[in-house]
């Protein structure tokens, strides 16, 4: 069995890759940045790990990833995790820039889903798509307009895929993440003064009822479940993987 994970070189994506490898699968990782997959050749499971450098929004790259996955075994799952974290506000940025940023987050999910669905239909064996979304799809925070808009669209795409292709044995689900400890998060904290770091960590713990932010493996476990036969009757859902952040609903900017 084989999977494709976009943005699988770092953070949440890399955690998902590690979890799928642990199940004995072959995983094809799509990454734009060659440095993000520099670890692949030295990985203990390198014989079941393929790095493809390219843009997940490029249909040719996605098709190549699917070819590589199918060469190793039946393609049974696709994880759309690649994202762009940049902001632009409609009051002071050109509309074209805002739309471009929305597209840069939405297009990789559409391209990945389309590639996966076509391969699943051609194989006649079905499969699963998992889209990585965010709590911001339903509860945006200031300063993230393009990202929040794109993630809301990704969740709509998930439901539409589920309805249209469920009869073909193709399931589509999403995970909506809270804050997760990734390299990007650690780099942000590294640029802060120690007192500021302590305040940020305390605020993040308050936002998540479990008292901490997530780890990539927390997300990976949920994604692996949604991809698995154990979730065969779960289709079209957006599963919060956020330690209860969405249920609590605190506004991080309220103070």
PDB file of C-alpha atoms in Angstrom:
ATOM      1  CA  UNK A   1       0.000   0.000   0.000  1.00  0.00           C
ATOM      2  CA  UNK A   2       1.164   3.552  -0.655  1.00  0.00           C
ATOM      3  CA  UNK A   3       0.270   7.122   0.238  1.00  0.00           C
ATOM      4  CA  UNK A   4       1.100  10.621  -0.937  1.00  0.00           C
ATOM      5  CA  UNK A   5       1.616  13.399   1.616  1.00  0.00           C
ATOM      6  CA  UNK A   6       2.033  16.976   0.413  1.00  0.00           C
ATOM      7  CA  UNK A   7       4.178  19.245   2.557  1.00  0.00           C
ATOM      8  CA  UNK A   8       5.498  16.119   4.239  1.00  0.00           C
ATOM      9  CA  UNK A   9       9.035  17.292   4.878  1.00  0.00           C
ATOM     10  CA  UNK A  10       8.474  19.261   8.052  1.00  0.00           C
ATOM     11  CA  UNK A  11       6.140  19.729  10.996  1.00  0.00           C
ATOM     12  CA  UNK A  12       2.716  18.127  10.840  1.00  0.00           C
ATOM     13  CA  UNK A  13       3.405  16.616   7.424  1.00  0.00           C
ATOM     14  CA  UNK A  14       6.540  14.875   8.596  1.00  0.00           C
ATOM     15  CA  UNK A  15       4.683  13.510  11.610  1.00  0.00           C
ATOM     16  CA  UNK A  16       2.052  12.044   9.285  1.00  0.00           C
ATOM     17  CA  UNK A  17       4.749  10.506   7.098  1.00  0.00           C
ATOM     18  CA  UNK A  18       6.391   8.863  10.127  1.00  0.00           C
ATOM     19  CA  UNK A  19       3.070   7.422  11.276  1.00  0.00           C
ATOM     20  CA  UNK A  20       2.249   5.927   7.880  1.00  0.00           C
ATOM     21  CA  UNK A  21       5.730   4.448   7.566  1.00  0.00           C
ATOM     22  CA  UNK A  22       5.234   2.788  10.951  1.00  0.00           C
ATOM     23  CA  UNK A  23       2.263   0.935   9.444  1.00  0.00           C
ATOM     24  CA  UNK A  24       4.502  -0.509   6.749  1.00  0.00           C
ATOM     25  CA  UNK A  25       3.334   1.740   3.933  1.00  0.00           C
ATOM     26  CA  UNK A  26       5.355   3.414   1.202  1.00  0.00           C
ATOM     27  CA  UNK A  27       5.040   7.207   1.330  1.00  0.00           C
ATOM     28  CA  UNK A  28       5.730   9.741  -1.401  1.00  0.00           C
ATOM     29  CA  UNK A  29       6.469  13.194   0.004  1.00  0.00           C
ATOM     30  CA  UNK A  30       5.908  16.311  -2.091  1.00  0.00           C
ATOM     31  CA  UNK A  31       7.921  19.364  -0.998  1.00  0.00           C
ATOM     32  CA  UNK A  32       8.819  22.619  -2.728  1.00  0.00           C
ATOM     33  CA  UNK A  33      11.974  23.126  -0.683  1.00  0.00           C
ATOM     34  CA  UNK A  34      14.731  20.543  -1.279  1.00  0.00           C
ATOM     35  CA  UNK A  35      16.121  21.221   2.205  1.00  0.00           C
ATOM     36  CA  UNK A  36      12.828  20.064   3.727  1.00  0.00           C
ATOM     37  CA  UNK A  37      13.444  16.527   2.454  1.00  0.00           C
ATOM     38  CA  UNK A  38      17.216  16.383   2.976  1.00  0.00           C
ATOM     39  CA  UNK A  39      16.592  13.866   5.784  1.00  0.00           C
ATOM     40  CA  UNK A  40      14.923  11.318   3.517  1.00  0.00           C
ATOM     41  CA  UNK A  41      18.009   9.429   2.205  1.00  0.00           C
ATOM     42  CA  UNK A  42      19.263   8.798   5.756  1.00  0.00           C
ATOM     43  CA  UNK A  43      15.916   7.705   7.156  1.00  0.00           C
ATOM     44  CA  UNK A  44      15.819   4.130   8.518  1.00  0.00           C
ATOM     45  CA  UNK A  45      12.855   3.399   6.230  1.00  0.00           C
ATOM     46  CA  UNK A  46      14.326   5.119   3.180  1.00  0.00           C
ATOM     47  CA  UNK A  47      13.448   2.111   1.027  1.00  0.00           C
ATOM     48  CA  UNK A  48       9.770   2.957   1.562  1.00  0.00           C
ATOM     49  CA  UNK A  49      10.140   6.708   1.347  1.00  0.00           C
ATOM     50  CA  UNK A  50      10.251   8.802  -1.827  1.00  0.00           C
ATOM     51  CA  UNK A  51      10.915  12.541  -1.903  1.00  0.00           C
ATOM     52  CA  UNK A  52       9.579  14.519  -4.845  1.00  0.00           C
ATOM     53  CA  UNK A  53      10.689  18.140  -5.029  1.00  0.00           C
ATOM     54  CA  UNK A  54       8.031  20.283  -6.639  1.00  0.00           C
ATOM     55  CA  UNK A  55       4.909  22.352  -6.130  1.00  0.00           C
ATOM     56  CA  UNK A  56       1.899  20.402  -4.855  1.00  0.00           C
ATOM     57  CA  UNK A  57      -0.283  22.837  -6.814  1.00  0.00           C
ATOM     58  CA  UNK A  58       1.267  21.614 -10.079  1.00  0.00           C
ATOM     59  CA  UNK A  59      -0.804  18.874 -11.734  1.00  0.00           C
ATOM     60  CA  UNK A  60       2.301  17.406 -13.328  1.00  0.00           C
ATOM     61  CA  UNK A  61       4.029  17.094  -9.964  1.00  0.00           C
ATOM     62  CA  UNK A  62       0.946  15.492  -8.425  1.00  0.00           C
ATOM     63  CA  UNK A  63       0.712  13.015 -11.289  1.00  0.00           C
ATOM     64  CA  UNK A  64       4.375  12.125 -10.883  1.00  0.00           C
ATOM     65  CA  UNK A  65       3.818  11.533  -7.160  1.00  0.00           C
ATOM     66  CA  UNK A  66       0.895   9.243  -7.927  1.00  0.00           C
ATOM     67  CA  UNK A  67       3.026   7.318 -10.450  1.00  0.00           C
ATOM     68  CA  UNK A  68       5.790   6.842  -7.886  1.00  0.00           C
ATOM     69  CA  UNK A  69       3.308   5.701  -5.257  1.00  0.00           C
ATOM     70  CA  UNK A  70       1.607   3.226  -7.589  1.00  0.00           C
ATOM     71  CA  UNK A  71       4.980   1.827  -8.583  1.00  0.00           C
ATOM     72  CA  UNK A  72       5.482   0.776  -4.949  1.00  0.00           C
ATOM     73  CA  UNK A  73       1.996  -0.595  -4.335  1.00  0.00           C
ATOM     74  CA  UNK A  74      -1.692   0.290  -4.587  1.00  0.00           C
ATOM     75  CA  UNK A  75      -2.302   3.983  -3.925  1.00  0.00           C
ATOM     76  CA  UNK A  76      -4.886   4.007  -1.141  1.00  0.00           C
ATOM     77  CA  UNK A  77      -4.581   7.445   0.439  1.00  0.00           C
ATOM     78  CA  UNK A  78      -3.664  11.067  -0.222  1.00  0.00           C
ATOM     79  CA  UNK A  79      -3.020  13.732   2.421  1.00  0.00           C
ATOM     80  CA  UNK A  80      -3.268  17.384   1.383  1.00  0.00           C
ATOM     81  CA  UNK A  81      -1.152  19.128   3.995  1.00  0.00           C
ATOM     82  CA  UNK A  82       0.876  21.738   2.051  1.00  0.00           C
ATOM     83  CA  UNK A  83       0.086  25.318   3.070  1.00  0.00           C
ATOM     84  CA  UNK A  84       1.334  28.891   2.756  1.00  0.00           C
ATOM     85  CA  UNK A  85       1.395  31.140   5.837  1.00  0.00           C
ATOM     86  CA  UNK A  86       1.276  34.722   4.604  1.00  0.00           C
ATOM     87  CA  UNK A  87      -1.245  37.435   5.262  1.00  0.00           C
ATOM     88  CA  UNK A  88      -2.746  40.208   3.187  1.00  0.00           C
ATOM     89  CA  UNK A  89      -5.657  42.385   4.287  1.00  0.00           C
ATOM     90  CA  UNK A  90      -8.392  43.584   1.972  1.00  0.00           C
ATOM     91  CA  UNK A  91      -8.183  47.171   3.268  1.00  0.00           C
ATOM     92  CA  UNK A  92      -4.595  47.771   2.180  1.00  0.00           C
ATOM     93  CA  UNK A  93      -3.448  44.993  -0.167  1.00  0.00           C
ATOM     94  CA  UNK A  94      -4.354  44.648  -3.848  1.00  0.00           C
ATOM     95  CA  UNK A  95      -7.286  42.297  -4.254  1.00  0.00           C
ATOM     96  CA  UNK A  96      -5.227  40.236  -6.667  1.00  0.00           C
ATOM     97  CA  UNK A  97      -2.654  39.586  -3.956  1.00  0.00           C
ATOM     98  CA  UNK A  98      -5.340  38.440  -1.524  1.00  0.00           C
ATOM     99  CA  UNK A  99      -6.917  36.131  -4.092  1.00  0.00           C
ATOM    100  CA  UNK A 100      -3.505  34.775  -5.034  1.00  0.00           C
ATOM    101  CA  UNK A 101      -2.761  33.847  -1.420  1.00  0.00           C
ATOM    102  CA  UNK A 102      -6.147  32.157  -1.071  1.00  0.00           C
ATOM    103  CA  UNK A 103      -5.457  30.215  -4.262  1.00  0.00           C
ATOM    104  CA  UNK A 104      -1.976  29.219  -3.115  1.00  0.00           C
ATOM    105  CA  UNK A 105      -3.543  27.473  -0.125  1.00  0.00           C
ATOM    106  CA  UNK A 106      -6.596  26.074  -1.910  1.00  0.00           C
ATOM    107  CA  UNK A 107      -5.167  24.911  -5.248  1.00  0.00           C
ATOM    108  CA  UNK A 108      -2.840  22.220  -3.806  1.00  0.00           C
ATOM    109  CA  UNK A 109      -5.825  20.587  -2.105  1.00  0.00           C
ATOM    110  CA  UNK A 110      -7.886  20.665  -5.302  1.00  0.00           C
ATOM    111  CA  UNK A 111      -5.010  19.322  -7.396  1.00  0.00           C
ATOM    112  CA  UNK A 112      -4.237  16.595  -4.862  1.00  0.00           C
ATOM    113  CA  UNK A 113      -7.860  15.571  -4.504  1.00  0.00           C
ATOM    114  CA  UNK A 114      -8.395  15.506  -8.265  1.00  0.00           C
ATOM    115  CA  UNK A 115      -5.282  13.397  -8.827  1.00  0.00           C
ATOM    116  CA  UNK A 116      -6.211  10.974  -6.073  1.00  0.00           C
ATOM    117  CA  UNK A 117      -9.834  10.603  -7.183  1.00  0.00           C
ATOM    118  CA  UNK A 118      -8.822   9.908 -10.781  1.00  0.00           C
ATOM    119  CA  UNK A 119      -6.330   7.257  -9.701  1.00  0.00           C
ATOM    120  CA  UNK A 120      -8.800   5.648  -7.299  1.00  0.00           C
ATOM    121  CA  UNK A 121     -11.475   5.535  -9.998  1.00  0.00           C
ATOM    122  CA  UNK A 122      -9.052   4.076 -12.532  1.00  0.00           C
ATOM    123  CA  UNK A 123      -7.955   1.374 -10.095  1.00  0.00           C
ATOM    124  CA  UNK A 124     -11.533   0.603  -9.126  1.00  0.00           C
ATOM    125  CA  UNK A 125     -10.497  -0.026  -5.530  1.00  0.00           C
ATOM    126  CA  UNK A 126     -11.502   3.220  -3.821  1.00  0.00           C
ATOM    127  CA  UNK A 127      -9.312   5.171  -1.437  1.00  0.00           C
ATOM    128  CA  UNK A 128      -9.240   8.004   1.062  1.00  0.00           C
ATOM    129  CA  UNK A 129      -8.356  11.685   0.958  1.00  0.00           C
ATOM    130  CA  UNK A 130      -7.567  13.644   4.111  1.00  0.00           C
ATOM    131  CA  UNK A 131      -7.338  17.419   3.901  1.00  0.00           C
ATOM    132  CA  UNK A 132      -5.526  19.327   6.627  1.00  0.00           C
ATOM    133  CA  UNK A 133      -7.582  22.329   7.712  1.00  0.00           C
ATOM    134  CA  UNK A 134      -7.497  24.650  10.711  1.00  0.00           C
ATOM    135  CA  UNK A 135      -9.692  25.903  13.528  1.00  0.00           C
ATOM    136  CA  UNK A 136      -9.488  29.182  11.618  1.00  0.00           C
ATOM    137  CA  UNK A 137     -11.819  27.814   8.941  1.00  0.00           C
ATOM    138  CA  UNK A 138     -14.690  28.400  11.380  1.00  0.00           C
ATOM    139  CA  UNK A 139     -13.107  30.774  13.936  1.00  0.00           C
ATOM    140  CA  UNK A 140     -10.644  33.087  12.163  1.00  0.00           C
ATOM    141  CA  UNK A 141      -8.216  35.246  14.092  1.00  0.00           C
ATOM    142  CA  UNK A 142      -7.162  38.715  12.904  1.00  0.00           C
ATOM    143  CA  UNK A 143      -4.248  38.750  10.507  1.00  0.00           C
ATOM    144  CA  UNK A 144      -4.998  35.485   8.704  1.00  0.00           C
ATOM    145  CA  UNK A 145      -7.687  36.369   6.170  1.00  0.00           C
ATOM    146  CA  UNK A 146      -6.363  34.496   3.100  1.00  0.00           C
ATOM    147  CA  UNK A 147      -5.460  31.409   5.143  1.00  0.00           C
ATOM    148  CA  UNK A 148      -8.803  31.275   6.979  1.00  0.00           C
ATOM    149  CA  UNK A 149     -10.718  31.776   3.728  1.00  0.00           C
ATOM    150  CA  UNK A 150      -8.792  29.041   1.952  1.00  0.00           C
ATOM    151  CA  UNK A 151      -9.256  26.571   4.813  1.00  0.00           C
ATOM    152  CA  UNK A 152     -13.008  27.188   4.835  1.00  0.00           C
ATOM    153  CA  UNK A 153     -12.992  26.356   1.129  1.00  0.00           C
ATOM    154  CA  UNK A 154     -10.939  23.211   1.789  1.00  0.00           C
ATOM    155  CA  UNK A 155     -13.594  22.014   4.242  1.00  0.00           C
ATOM    156  CA  UNK A 156     -16.298  22.683   1.630  1.00  0.00           C
ATOM    157  CA  UNK A 157     -14.244  20.754  -0.916  1.00  0.00           C
ATOM    158  CA  UNK A 158     -14.018  17.861   1.548  1.00  0.00           C
ATOM    159  CA  UNK A 159     -17.793  17.614   1.903  1.00  0.00           C
ATOM    160  CA  UNK A 160     -18.363  17.912  -1.848  1.00  0.00           C
ATOM    161  CA  UNK A 161     -15.852  15.145  -2.582  1.00  0.00           C
ATOM    162  CA  UNK A 162     -17.493  12.896  -0.004  1.00  0.00           C
ATOM    163  CA  UNK A 163     -20.934  13.355  -1.500  1.00  0.00           C
ATOM    164  CA  UNK A 164     -19.884  12.949  -5.113  1.00  0.00           C
ATOM    165  CA  UNK A 165     -17.492  10.015  -4.814  1.00  0.00           C
ATOM    166  CA  UNK A 166     -18.572   8.088  -1.748  1.00  0.00           C
ATOM    167  CA  UNK A 167     -20.543   5.652  -3.914  1.00  0.00           C
ATOM    168  CA  UNK A 168     -17.273   4.750  -5.625  1.00  0.00           C
ATOM    169  CA  UNK A 169     -15.618   3.767  -2.367  1.00  0.00           C
ATOM    170  CA  UNK A 170     -13.758   7.053  -2.140  1.00  0.00           C
ATOM    171  CA  UNK A 171     -13.909   8.830   1.214  1.00  0.00           C
ATOM    172  CA  UNK A 172     -12.863  12.415   1.952  1.00  0.00           C
ATOM    173  CA  UNK A 173     -12.403  13.872   5.416  1.00  0.00           C
ATOM    174  CA  UNK A 174     -10.545  16.772   6.985  1.00  0.00           C
ATOM    175  CA  UNK A 175      -8.763  17.490  10.234  1.00  0.00           C
ATOM    176  CA  UNK A 176      -9.060  21.007  11.678  1.00  0.00           C
ATOM    177  CA  UNK A 177      -5.971  21.732  13.730  1.00  0.00           C
ATOM    178  CA  UNK A 178      -5.403  23.893  16.753  1.00  0.00           C
ATOM    179  CA  UNK A 179      -1.929  25.201  17.530  1.00  0.00           C
ATOM    180  CA  UNK A 180       0.775  22.606  16.905  1.00  0.00           C
ATOM    181  CA  UNK A 181       4.435  22.619  17.938  1.00  0.00           C
ATOM    182  CA  UNK A 182       6.221  22.691  14.596  1.00  0.00           C
ATOM    183  CA  UNK A 183       9.537  24.115  13.439  1.00  0.00           C
ATOM    184  CA  UNK A 184       7.701  27.273  12.437  1.00  0.00           C
ATOM    185  CA  UNK A 185       6.262  27.654  15.935  1.00  0.00           C
ATOM    186  CA  UNK A 186       9.630  27.005  17.566  1.00  0.00           C
ATOM    187  CA  UNK A 187      11.304  29.569  15.295  1.00  0.00           C
ATOM    188  CA  UNK A 188       8.693  32.137  16.307  1.00  0.00           C
ATOM    189  CA  UNK A 189       9.306  31.506  20.007  1.00  0.00           C
ATOM    190  CA  UNK A 190      13.062  31.658  19.484  1.00  0.00           C
ATOM    191  CA  UNK A 191      12.695  35.262  18.351  1.00  0.00           C
ATOM    192  CA  UNK A 192      10.951  36.337  21.568  1.00  0.00           C
ATOM    193  CA  UNK A 193      12.258  37.423  24.952  1.00  0.00           C
ATOM    194  CA  UNK A 194      12.004  34.754  27.708  1.00  0.00           C
ATOM    195  CA  UNK A 195       9.188  36.575  29.560  1.00  0.00           C
ATOM    196  CA  UNK A 196       7.261  36.922  26.317  1.00  0.00           C
ATOM    197  CA  UNK A 197       7.741  33.217  25.582  1.00  0.00           C
ATOM    198  CA  UNK A 198       6.293  32.310  28.967  1.00  0.00           C
ATOM    199  CA  UNK A 199       3.266  34.533  28.358  1.00  0.00           C
ATOM    200  CA  UNK A 200       2.686  33.061  24.899  1.00  0.00           C
ATOM    201  CA  UNK A 201       2.933  29.511  26.205  1.00  0.00           C
ATOM    202  CA  UNK A 202       0.514  30.283  29.046  1.00  0.00           C
ATOM    203  CA  UNK A 203      -1.969  31.883  26.642  1.00  0.00           C
ATOM    204  CA  UNK A 204      -1.782  28.936  24.244  1.00  0.00           C
ATOM    205  CA  UNK A 205      -2.317  26.489  27.106  1.00  0.00           C
ATOM    206  CA  UNK A 206      -5.412  28.472  28.111  1.00  0.00           C
ATOM    207  CA  UNK A 207      -6.786  28.346  24.554  1.00  0.00           C
ATOM    208  CA  UNK A 208      -6.595  24.533  24.511  1.00  0.00           C
ATOM    209  CA  UNK A 209      -8.648  22.823  27.257  1.00  0.00           C
ATOM    210  CA  UNK A 210      -6.198  19.908  27.446  1.00  0.00           C
ATOM    211  CA  UNK A 211      -3.682  22.452  28.740  1.00  0.00           C
ATOM    212  CA  UNK A 212      -1.112  22.259  25.952  1.00  0.00           C
ATOM    213  CA  UNK A 213      -0.687  22.735  22.241  1.00  0.00           C
ATOM    214  CA  UNK A 214      -0.571  19.751  19.920  1.00  0.00           C
ATOM    215  CA  UNK A 215       2.350  17.721  18.676  1.00  0.00           C
ATOM    216  CA  UNK A 216       2.682  16.489  15.078  1.00  0.00           C
ATOM    217  CA  UNK A 217       2.089  12.921  16.255  1.00  0.00           C
ATOM    218  CA  UNK A 218      -1.286  13.952  17.704  1.00  0.00           C
ATOM    219  CA  UNK A 219      -2.379  14.978  14.230  1.00  0.00           C
ATOM    220  CA  UNK A 220      -0.723  11.967  12.617  1.00  0.00           C
ATOM    221  CA  UNK A 221      -2.740   9.516  14.700  1.00  0.00           C
ATOM    222  CA  UNK A 222      -6.009  11.124  13.633  1.00  0.00           C
ATOM    223  CA  UNK A 223      -5.003  11.234   9.968  1.00  0.00           C
ATOM    224  CA  UNK A 224      -3.857   7.602   9.996  1.00  0.00           C
ATOM    225  CA  UNK A 225      -7.204   6.587  11.462  1.00  0.00           C
ATOM    226  CA  UNK A 226      -9.198   8.490   8.826  1.00  0.00           C
ATOM    227  CA  UNK A 227      -7.129   6.859   6.095  1.00  0.00           C
ATOM    228  CA  UNK A 228      -7.617   3.376   7.530  1.00  0.00           C
ATOM    229  CA  UNK A 229     -10.350   0.762   6.952  1.00  0.00           C
ATOM    230  CA  UNK A 230     -11.393   1.328  10.575  1.00  0.00           C
ATOM    231  CA  UNK A 231     -12.888   4.644   9.388  1.00  0.00           C
ATOM    232  CA  UNK A 232     -14.735   3.098   6.436  1.00  0.00           C
ATOM    233  CA  UNK A 233     -18.082   4.630   7.505  1.00  0.00           C
ATOM    234  CA  UNK A 234     -16.652   8.092   8.168  1.00  0.00           C
ATOM    235  CA  UNK A 235     -17.014  10.361   5.169  1.00  0.00           C
ATOM    236  CA  UNK A 236     -17.360  14.103   4.708  1.00  0.00           C
ATOM    237  CA  UNK A 237     -16.458  15.122   8.245  1.00  0.00           C
ATOM    238  CA  UNK A 238     -14.124  17.770   9.564  1.00  0.00           C
ATOM    239  CA  UNK A 239     -12.595  16.392  12.736  1.00  0.00           C
ATOM    240  CA  UNK A 240     -11.229  18.976  15.194  1.00  0.00           C
ATOM    241  CA  UNK A 241      -7.771  17.881  16.319  1.00  0.00           C
ATOM    242  CA  UNK A 242      -7.274  20.834  18.598  1.00  0.00           C
ATOM    243  CA  UNK A 243      -7.337  19.741  22.230  1.00  0.00           C
ATOM    244  CA  UNK A 244     -10.818  21.260  22.565  1.00  0.00           C
ATOM    245  CA  UNK A 245      -9.900  24.717  21.282  1.00  0.00           C
ATOM    246  CA  UNK A 246     -12.933  24.997  19.012  1.00  0.00           C
ATOM    247  CA  UNK A 247     -15.265  23.765  21.754  1.00  0.00           C
ATOM    248  CA  UNK A 248     -13.938  26.361  24.210  1.00  0.00           C
ATOM    249  CA  UNK A 249     -14.033  29.135  21.664  1.00  0.00           C
ATOM    250  CA  UNK A 250     -11.843  31.691  23.437  1.00  0.00           C
ATOM    251  CA  UNK A 251     -10.747  34.648  21.342  1.00  0.00           C
ATOM    252  CA  UNK A 252      -6.936  34.885  21.594  1.00  0.00           C
ATOM    253  CA  UNK A 253      -7.164  38.616  20.851  1.00  0.00           C
ATOM    254  CA  UNK A 254      -9.915  39.375  23.378  1.00  0.00           C
ATOM    255  CA  UNK A 255      -7.606  40.766  26.037  1.00  0.00           C
TER     256      UNK A 255
END
